[in-house]
Short mmCIF file of C-alpha atoms and ligand atoms in Angstrom, two decimals:
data_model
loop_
_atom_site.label_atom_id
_atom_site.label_comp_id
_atom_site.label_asym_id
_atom_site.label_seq_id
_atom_site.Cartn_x
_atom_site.Cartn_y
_atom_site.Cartn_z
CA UNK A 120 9.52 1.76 -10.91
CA UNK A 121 9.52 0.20 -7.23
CA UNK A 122 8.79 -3.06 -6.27
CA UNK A 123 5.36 -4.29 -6.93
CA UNK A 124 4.73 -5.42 -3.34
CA UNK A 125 1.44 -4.59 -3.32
CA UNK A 126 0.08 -5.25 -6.56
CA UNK A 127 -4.06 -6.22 -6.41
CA UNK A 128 -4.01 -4.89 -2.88
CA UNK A 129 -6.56 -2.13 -1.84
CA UNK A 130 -5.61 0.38 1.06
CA UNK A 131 -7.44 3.36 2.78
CA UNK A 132 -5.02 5.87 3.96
CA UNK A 133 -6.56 8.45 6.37
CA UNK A 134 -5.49 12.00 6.16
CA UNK A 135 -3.92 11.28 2.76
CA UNK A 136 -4.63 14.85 0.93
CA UNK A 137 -1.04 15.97 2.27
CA UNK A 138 2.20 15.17 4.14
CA UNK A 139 2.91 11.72 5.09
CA UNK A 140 -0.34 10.29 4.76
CA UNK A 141 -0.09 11.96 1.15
CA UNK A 142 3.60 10.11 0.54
CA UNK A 143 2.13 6.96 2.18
CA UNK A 144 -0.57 7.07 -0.72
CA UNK A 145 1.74 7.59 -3.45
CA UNK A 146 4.60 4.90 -2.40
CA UNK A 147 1.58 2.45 -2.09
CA UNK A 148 0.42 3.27 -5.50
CA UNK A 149 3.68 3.25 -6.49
CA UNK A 150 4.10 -0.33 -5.23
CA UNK A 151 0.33 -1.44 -6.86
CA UNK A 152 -2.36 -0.63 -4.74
CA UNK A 153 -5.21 1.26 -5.22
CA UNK A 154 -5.37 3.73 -2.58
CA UNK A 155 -8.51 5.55 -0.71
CA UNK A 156 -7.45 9.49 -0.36
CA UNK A 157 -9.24 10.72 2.93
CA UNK A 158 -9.15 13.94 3.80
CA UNK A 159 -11.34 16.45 5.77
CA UNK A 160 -11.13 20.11 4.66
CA UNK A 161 -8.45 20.39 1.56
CA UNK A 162 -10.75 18.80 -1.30
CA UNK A 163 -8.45 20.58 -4.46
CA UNK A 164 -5.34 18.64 -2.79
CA UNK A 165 -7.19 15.43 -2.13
CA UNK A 166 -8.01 15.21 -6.15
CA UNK A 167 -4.52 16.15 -7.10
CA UNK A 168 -3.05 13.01 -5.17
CA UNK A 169 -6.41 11.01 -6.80
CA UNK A 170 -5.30 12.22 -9.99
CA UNK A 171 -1.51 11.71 -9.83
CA UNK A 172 -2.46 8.26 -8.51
CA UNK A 173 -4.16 7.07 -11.39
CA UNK A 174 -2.26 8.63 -13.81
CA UNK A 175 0.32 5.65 -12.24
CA UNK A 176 -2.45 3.70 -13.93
CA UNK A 177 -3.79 2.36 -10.12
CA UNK A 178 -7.12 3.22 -8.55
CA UNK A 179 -7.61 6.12 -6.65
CA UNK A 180 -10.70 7.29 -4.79
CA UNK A 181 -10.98 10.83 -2.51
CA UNK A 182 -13.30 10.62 0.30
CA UNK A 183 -14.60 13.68 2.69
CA UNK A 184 -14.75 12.38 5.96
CA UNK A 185 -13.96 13.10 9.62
CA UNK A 186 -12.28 10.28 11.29
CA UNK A 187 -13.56 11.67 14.52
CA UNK A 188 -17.27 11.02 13.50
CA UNK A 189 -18.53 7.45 13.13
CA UNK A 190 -21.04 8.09 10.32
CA UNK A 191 -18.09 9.62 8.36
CA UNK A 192 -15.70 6.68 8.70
CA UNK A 193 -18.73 3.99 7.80
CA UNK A 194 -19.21 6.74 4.82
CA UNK A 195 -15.70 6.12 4.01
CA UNK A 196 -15.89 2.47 4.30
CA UNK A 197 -18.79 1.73 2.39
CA UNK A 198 -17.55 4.11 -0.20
CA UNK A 199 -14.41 1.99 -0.55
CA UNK A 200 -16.17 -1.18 -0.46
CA UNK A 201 -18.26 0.23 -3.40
CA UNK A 202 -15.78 0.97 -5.68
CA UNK A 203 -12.93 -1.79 -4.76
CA UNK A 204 -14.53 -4.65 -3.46
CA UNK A 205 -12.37 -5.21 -0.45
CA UNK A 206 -9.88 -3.93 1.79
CA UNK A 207 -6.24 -4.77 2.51
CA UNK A 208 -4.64 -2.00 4.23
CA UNK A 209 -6.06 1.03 6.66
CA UNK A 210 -3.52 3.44 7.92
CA UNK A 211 -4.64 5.48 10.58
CA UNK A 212 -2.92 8.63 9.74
CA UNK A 213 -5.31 11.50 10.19
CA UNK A 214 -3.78 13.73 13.47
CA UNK A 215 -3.74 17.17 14.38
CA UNK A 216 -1.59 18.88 17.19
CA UNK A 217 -2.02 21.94 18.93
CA UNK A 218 1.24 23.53 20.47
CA UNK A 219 0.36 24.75 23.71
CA UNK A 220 1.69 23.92 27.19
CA UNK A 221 -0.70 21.98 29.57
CA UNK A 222 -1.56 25.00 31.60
CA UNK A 223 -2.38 26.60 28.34
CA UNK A 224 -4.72 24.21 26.33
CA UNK A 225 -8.20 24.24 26.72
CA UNK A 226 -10.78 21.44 27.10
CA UNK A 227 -11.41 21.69 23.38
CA UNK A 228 -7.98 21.27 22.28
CA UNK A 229 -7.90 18.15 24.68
CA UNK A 230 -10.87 16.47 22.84
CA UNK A 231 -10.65 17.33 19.29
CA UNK A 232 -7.03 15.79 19.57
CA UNK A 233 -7.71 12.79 21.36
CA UNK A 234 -10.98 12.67 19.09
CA UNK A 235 -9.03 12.86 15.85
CA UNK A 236 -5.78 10.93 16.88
CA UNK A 237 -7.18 8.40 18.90
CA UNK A 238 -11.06 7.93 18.67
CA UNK A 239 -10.33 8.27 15.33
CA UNK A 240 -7.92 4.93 14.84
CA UNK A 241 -10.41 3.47 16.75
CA UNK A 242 -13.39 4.14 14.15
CA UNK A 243 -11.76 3.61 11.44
CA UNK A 244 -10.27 -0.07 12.72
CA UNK A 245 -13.22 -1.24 14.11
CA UNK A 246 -15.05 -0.85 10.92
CA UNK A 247 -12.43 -2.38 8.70
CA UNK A 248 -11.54 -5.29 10.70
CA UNK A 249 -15.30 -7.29 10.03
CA UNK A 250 -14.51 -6.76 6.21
CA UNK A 251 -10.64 -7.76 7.06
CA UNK A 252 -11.52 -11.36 9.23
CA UNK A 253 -14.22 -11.48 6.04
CA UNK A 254 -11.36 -11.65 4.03
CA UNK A 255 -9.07 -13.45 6.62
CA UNK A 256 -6.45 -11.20 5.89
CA UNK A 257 -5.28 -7.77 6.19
CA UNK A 258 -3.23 -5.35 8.03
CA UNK A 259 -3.49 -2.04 10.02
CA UNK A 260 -0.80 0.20 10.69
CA UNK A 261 -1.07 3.07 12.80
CA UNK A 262 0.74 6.58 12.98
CA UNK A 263 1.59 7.22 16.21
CA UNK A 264 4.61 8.95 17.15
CA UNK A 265 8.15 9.01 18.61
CA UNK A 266 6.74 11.42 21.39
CA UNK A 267 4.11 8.76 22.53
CA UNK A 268 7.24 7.06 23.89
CA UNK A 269 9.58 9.47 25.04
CA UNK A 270 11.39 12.87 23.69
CA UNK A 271 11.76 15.67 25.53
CA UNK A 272 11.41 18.22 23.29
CA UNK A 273 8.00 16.75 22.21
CA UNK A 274 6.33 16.24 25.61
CA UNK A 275 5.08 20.13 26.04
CA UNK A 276 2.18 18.95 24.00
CA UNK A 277 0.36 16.91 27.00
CA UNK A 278 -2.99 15.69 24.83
CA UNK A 279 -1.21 14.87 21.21
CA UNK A 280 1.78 12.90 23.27
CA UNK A 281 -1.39 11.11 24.99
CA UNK A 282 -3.31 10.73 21.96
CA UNK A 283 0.00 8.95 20.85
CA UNK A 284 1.02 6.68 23.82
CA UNK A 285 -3.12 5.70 23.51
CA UNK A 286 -2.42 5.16 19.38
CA UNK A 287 0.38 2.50 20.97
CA UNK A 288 -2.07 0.76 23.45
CA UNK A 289 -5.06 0.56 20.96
CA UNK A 290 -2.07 -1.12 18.59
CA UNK A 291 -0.93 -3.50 20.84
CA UNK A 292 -4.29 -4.45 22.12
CA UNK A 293 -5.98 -4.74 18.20
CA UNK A 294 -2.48 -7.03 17.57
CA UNK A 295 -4.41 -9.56 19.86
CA UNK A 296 -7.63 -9.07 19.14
CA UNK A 297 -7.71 -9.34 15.21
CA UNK A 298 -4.79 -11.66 15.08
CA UNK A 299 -4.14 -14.59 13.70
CA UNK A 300 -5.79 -13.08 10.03
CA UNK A 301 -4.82 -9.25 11.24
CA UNK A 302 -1.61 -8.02 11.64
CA UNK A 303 -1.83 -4.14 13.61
CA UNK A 304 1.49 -2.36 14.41
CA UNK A 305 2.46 1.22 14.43
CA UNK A 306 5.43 3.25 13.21
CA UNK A 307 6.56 6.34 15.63
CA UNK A 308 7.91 8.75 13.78
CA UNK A 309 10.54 11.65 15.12
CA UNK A 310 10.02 15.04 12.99
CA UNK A 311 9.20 15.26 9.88
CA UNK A 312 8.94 17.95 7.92
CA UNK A 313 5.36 18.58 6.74
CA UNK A 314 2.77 21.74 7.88
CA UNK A 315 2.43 20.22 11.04
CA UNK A 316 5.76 20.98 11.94
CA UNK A 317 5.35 24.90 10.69
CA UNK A 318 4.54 26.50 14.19
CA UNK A 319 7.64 24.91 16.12
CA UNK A 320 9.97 27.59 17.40
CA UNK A 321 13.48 27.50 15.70
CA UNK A 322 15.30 26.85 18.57
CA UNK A 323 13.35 23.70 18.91
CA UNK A 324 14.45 23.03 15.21
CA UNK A 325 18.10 23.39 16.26
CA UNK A 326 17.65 21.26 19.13
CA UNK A 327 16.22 18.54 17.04
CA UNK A 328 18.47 18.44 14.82
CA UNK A 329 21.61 18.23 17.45
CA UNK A 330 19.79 15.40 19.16
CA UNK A 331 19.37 13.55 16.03
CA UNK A 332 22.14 10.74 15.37
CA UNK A 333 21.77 11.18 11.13
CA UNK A 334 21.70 14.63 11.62
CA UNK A 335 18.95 15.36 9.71
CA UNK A 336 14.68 15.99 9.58
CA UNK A 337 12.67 12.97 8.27
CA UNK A 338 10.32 13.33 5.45
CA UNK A 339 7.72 11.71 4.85
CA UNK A 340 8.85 9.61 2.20
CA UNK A 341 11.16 7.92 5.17
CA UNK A 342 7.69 7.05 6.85
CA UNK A 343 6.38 6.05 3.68
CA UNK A 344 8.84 3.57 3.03
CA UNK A 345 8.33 1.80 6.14
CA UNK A 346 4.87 1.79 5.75
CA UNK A 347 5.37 -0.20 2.67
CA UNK A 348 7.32 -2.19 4.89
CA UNK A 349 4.65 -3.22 7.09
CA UNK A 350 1.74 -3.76 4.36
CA UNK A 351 3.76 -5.94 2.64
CA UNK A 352 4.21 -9.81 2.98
CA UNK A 353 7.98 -8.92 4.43
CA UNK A 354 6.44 -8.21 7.30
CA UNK A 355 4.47 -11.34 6.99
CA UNK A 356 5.63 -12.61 11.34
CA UNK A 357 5.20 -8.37 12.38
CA UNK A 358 2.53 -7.61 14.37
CA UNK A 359 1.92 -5.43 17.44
CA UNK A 360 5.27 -3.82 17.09
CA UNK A 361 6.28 0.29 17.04
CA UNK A 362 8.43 0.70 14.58
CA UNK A 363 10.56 4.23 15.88
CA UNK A 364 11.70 6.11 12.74
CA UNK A 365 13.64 9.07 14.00
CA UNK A 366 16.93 9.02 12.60
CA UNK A 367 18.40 7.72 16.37
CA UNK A 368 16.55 10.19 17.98
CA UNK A 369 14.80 9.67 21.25
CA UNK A 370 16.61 5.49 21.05
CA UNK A 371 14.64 2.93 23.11
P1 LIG B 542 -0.31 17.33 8.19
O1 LIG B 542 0.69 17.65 7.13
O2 LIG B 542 -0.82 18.41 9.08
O3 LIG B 542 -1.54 16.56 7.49
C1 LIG B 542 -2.62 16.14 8.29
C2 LIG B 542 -3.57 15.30 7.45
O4 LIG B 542 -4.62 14.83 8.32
C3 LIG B 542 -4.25 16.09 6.34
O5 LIG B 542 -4.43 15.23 5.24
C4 LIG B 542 -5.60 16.47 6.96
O6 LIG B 542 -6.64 16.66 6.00
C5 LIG B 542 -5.88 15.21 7.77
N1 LIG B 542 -6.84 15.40 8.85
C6 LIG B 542 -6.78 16.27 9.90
N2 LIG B 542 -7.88 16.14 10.68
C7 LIG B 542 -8.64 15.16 10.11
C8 LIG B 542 -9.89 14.57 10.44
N3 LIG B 542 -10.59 14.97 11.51
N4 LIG B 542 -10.36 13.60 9.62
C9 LIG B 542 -9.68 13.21 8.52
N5 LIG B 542 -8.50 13.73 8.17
C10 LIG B 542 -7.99 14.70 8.96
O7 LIG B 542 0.28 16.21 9.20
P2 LIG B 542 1.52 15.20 9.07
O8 LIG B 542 2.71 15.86 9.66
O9 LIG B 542 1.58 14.63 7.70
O10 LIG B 542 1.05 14.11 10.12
C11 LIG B 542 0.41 12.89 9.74
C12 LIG B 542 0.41 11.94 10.94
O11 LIG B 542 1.75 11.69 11.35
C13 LIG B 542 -0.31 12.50 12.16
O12 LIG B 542 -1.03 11.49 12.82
C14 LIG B 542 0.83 12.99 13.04
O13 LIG B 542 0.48 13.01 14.40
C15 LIG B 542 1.87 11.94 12.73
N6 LIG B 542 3.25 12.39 13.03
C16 LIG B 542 3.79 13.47 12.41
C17 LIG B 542 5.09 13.88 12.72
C18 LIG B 542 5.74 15.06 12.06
O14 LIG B 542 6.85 15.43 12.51
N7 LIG B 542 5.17 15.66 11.05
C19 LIG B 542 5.82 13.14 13.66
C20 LIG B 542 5.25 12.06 14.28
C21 LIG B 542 3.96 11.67 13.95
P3 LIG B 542 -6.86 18.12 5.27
O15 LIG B 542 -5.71 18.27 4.30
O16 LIG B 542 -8.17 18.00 4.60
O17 LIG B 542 -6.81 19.16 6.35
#
C-alpha cells in the first residue's frame, strides 16, 4: 500500500477515464482520496476506473462533462459537492492535440484546443476556488506540458504548445490570486506514452528517445507520482511552480 498522504481528502481529476489523468486518479486513491472521474465521451472506461477505485475501498464518482462548456464544469462541481461535501484537489487534466503544422490547422482545431486545454483550466478553477477559500485550503495543479516551454520536436503543433505556455500563465497568475489558502502549480510533462501519443511519426519516436537523458518514454504513472507530490502537505511552501517531468529532456 502507498503512503496515505491524502487520506480524508477529496479531488476532481479532469479527463480521468484514461491515460494520465486515469493514473493520477488511481495513485490518489491509492494514497486516500476520493476521486471525481471526469470524462467526456468514453463512459464504459470512466466506470471501470470508478469501480477499481472503490473497490480500494475510497469514493469514486464518474461525471460526463465538457470542460470546455461552463454549465458542464458547474454540473461537475455541484455533482461533487453533492456527494463529498468539499473539495481538496482539481487537476486540470482534460487536453486534446491535433498534429498538424500551422499552415495546416484550421480555425476549428485552433479553438476546440485552446477551448479544452485552456478555457477549460480556467472553468474548472474558477469554480472550485469559492468552495476552496470556503474551505481556506486547497490546491490546483495543472497539466501543462514540457512543449509549453520549449522542445523542438513538440513545437509543430502551434495551438496545443499555446494552449500550454497559456496553462503556465493562468498557473502562475491563479498562484497569486488564490494564495495564501490556494496553492496552483503545474507539472510539464515530456512524452508519455498514452493514445495521445498514437499518431506521432516513428522517427519522431526515435528522436525522442535520443534526446532524452534516462533514455526512456514517461508513463503516466511518472506524472502521477508527482502529482501526489504536489497535493500533498510535502509540498506544503510550492506554489506557482512548473514542475518539468521529462526524463532531462528539453532541461531549463
Ligand atoms: P489521452 O490519453 O488522450 O486522454 C485524454 C483525456 O481527456 C480523456 O480522459 C478524455 O476523455 C479527456 N477529455 C478530452 N476532451 C475533454 C473535454 N472536452 N472535457 C473533458 N474531458 C476531456 O491524453 P493524455 O496523454 O493522458 O493527456 C492528458 C493531459 O496531459 C493532457 O492535458 C495533455 O495535453 C497532457 N500531456 C500529455 C503528454 C503525453 O505525452 N501524453 C505530454 C505532456 C502533456 P474521454 O476518454 O471521454 O475521451
Amino acid at each position: 500500500m502507498s503512503e496515505q498522504r491524502l487520506a480524508g481528502k477529496v479531488a476532481i481529476v479532469t479527463g480521468s477515464s484514461r491515460g494520465i489523468g486515469l493514473a493520477i486518479a488511481q495513485r490518489f486513491a491509492d494514497e486516500g482520496a476520493a476521486v471525481t472521474i471526469n470524462y467526456v465521451s468514453k463512459e464504459p472506461e470512466a466506470a471501470a476506473a470508478a469501480r477499481a477505485i472503490e473497490a480500494a475501498g475510497v469514493g469514486a464518482l464518474t461525471v460526463q462533462a465538457d470542460v470546455s462548456r461552463s454549465g458542464d464544469v458547474q454540473r461537475l462541481v455541484r455533482a461533487t459537492m453533492e456527494r463529498f461535501g468539499r473539495i481538496d484537489i482539481l487537476v486540470n487534466n482534460a487536453g486534446v492535440m491535433v498534429t498538424k503544422g500551422v499552415l495546416e490547422t484550421t480555425e476549428d482545431d485552433w479553438d476546440r484546443t485552446i477551448d479544452i486545454n485552456l478555457k477549460g483550466a480556467y472553468l474548472c478553477s474558477k469554480e472550485v476556488a469559492p468552495i476552496m477559500l470556503a474551505q481556506q485550503s486547497g490546491t490546483i495543479i495543472n497539466i501543462s506540458s514540457n512543449s509549453g516551454l520549449y522542445h523542438p520536436s513538440a513545437m509543430r503543433f502551434t495551438e496545443y504548445v499555446t494552449s500550454k505556455a497559456g496553462m503556465n500563465g493562468l498557473t502562475k497568475a491563479m498562484a497569486l490570486a488564490l494564495g495564501p489558502h490556494i496553492r496552483v502549480n503545474a507539472i510539464c510533462p515530456g512524452w508519455i506514452r498514452t493514445d495521445m501519443m498514437e499518431d506521432i511519426d516513428p522517427e519522431v519516436h526515435e528522436r525522442i528517445l535520443a534526446e532524452t537523458a534516462l533514455g526512456r518514454w514517461g508513463t503516466p504513472a511518472d506524472v502521477a507520482a508527482s502529482a501526489a507530490f504536489l497535493a500533498s502537505t510535502d509540498a506544503d511552501f510550492i506554489t506557482g511552480e512548473l514542475l518539468i517531468v521529462a526524463g532531462g529532456r528539453g532541461m531549463h
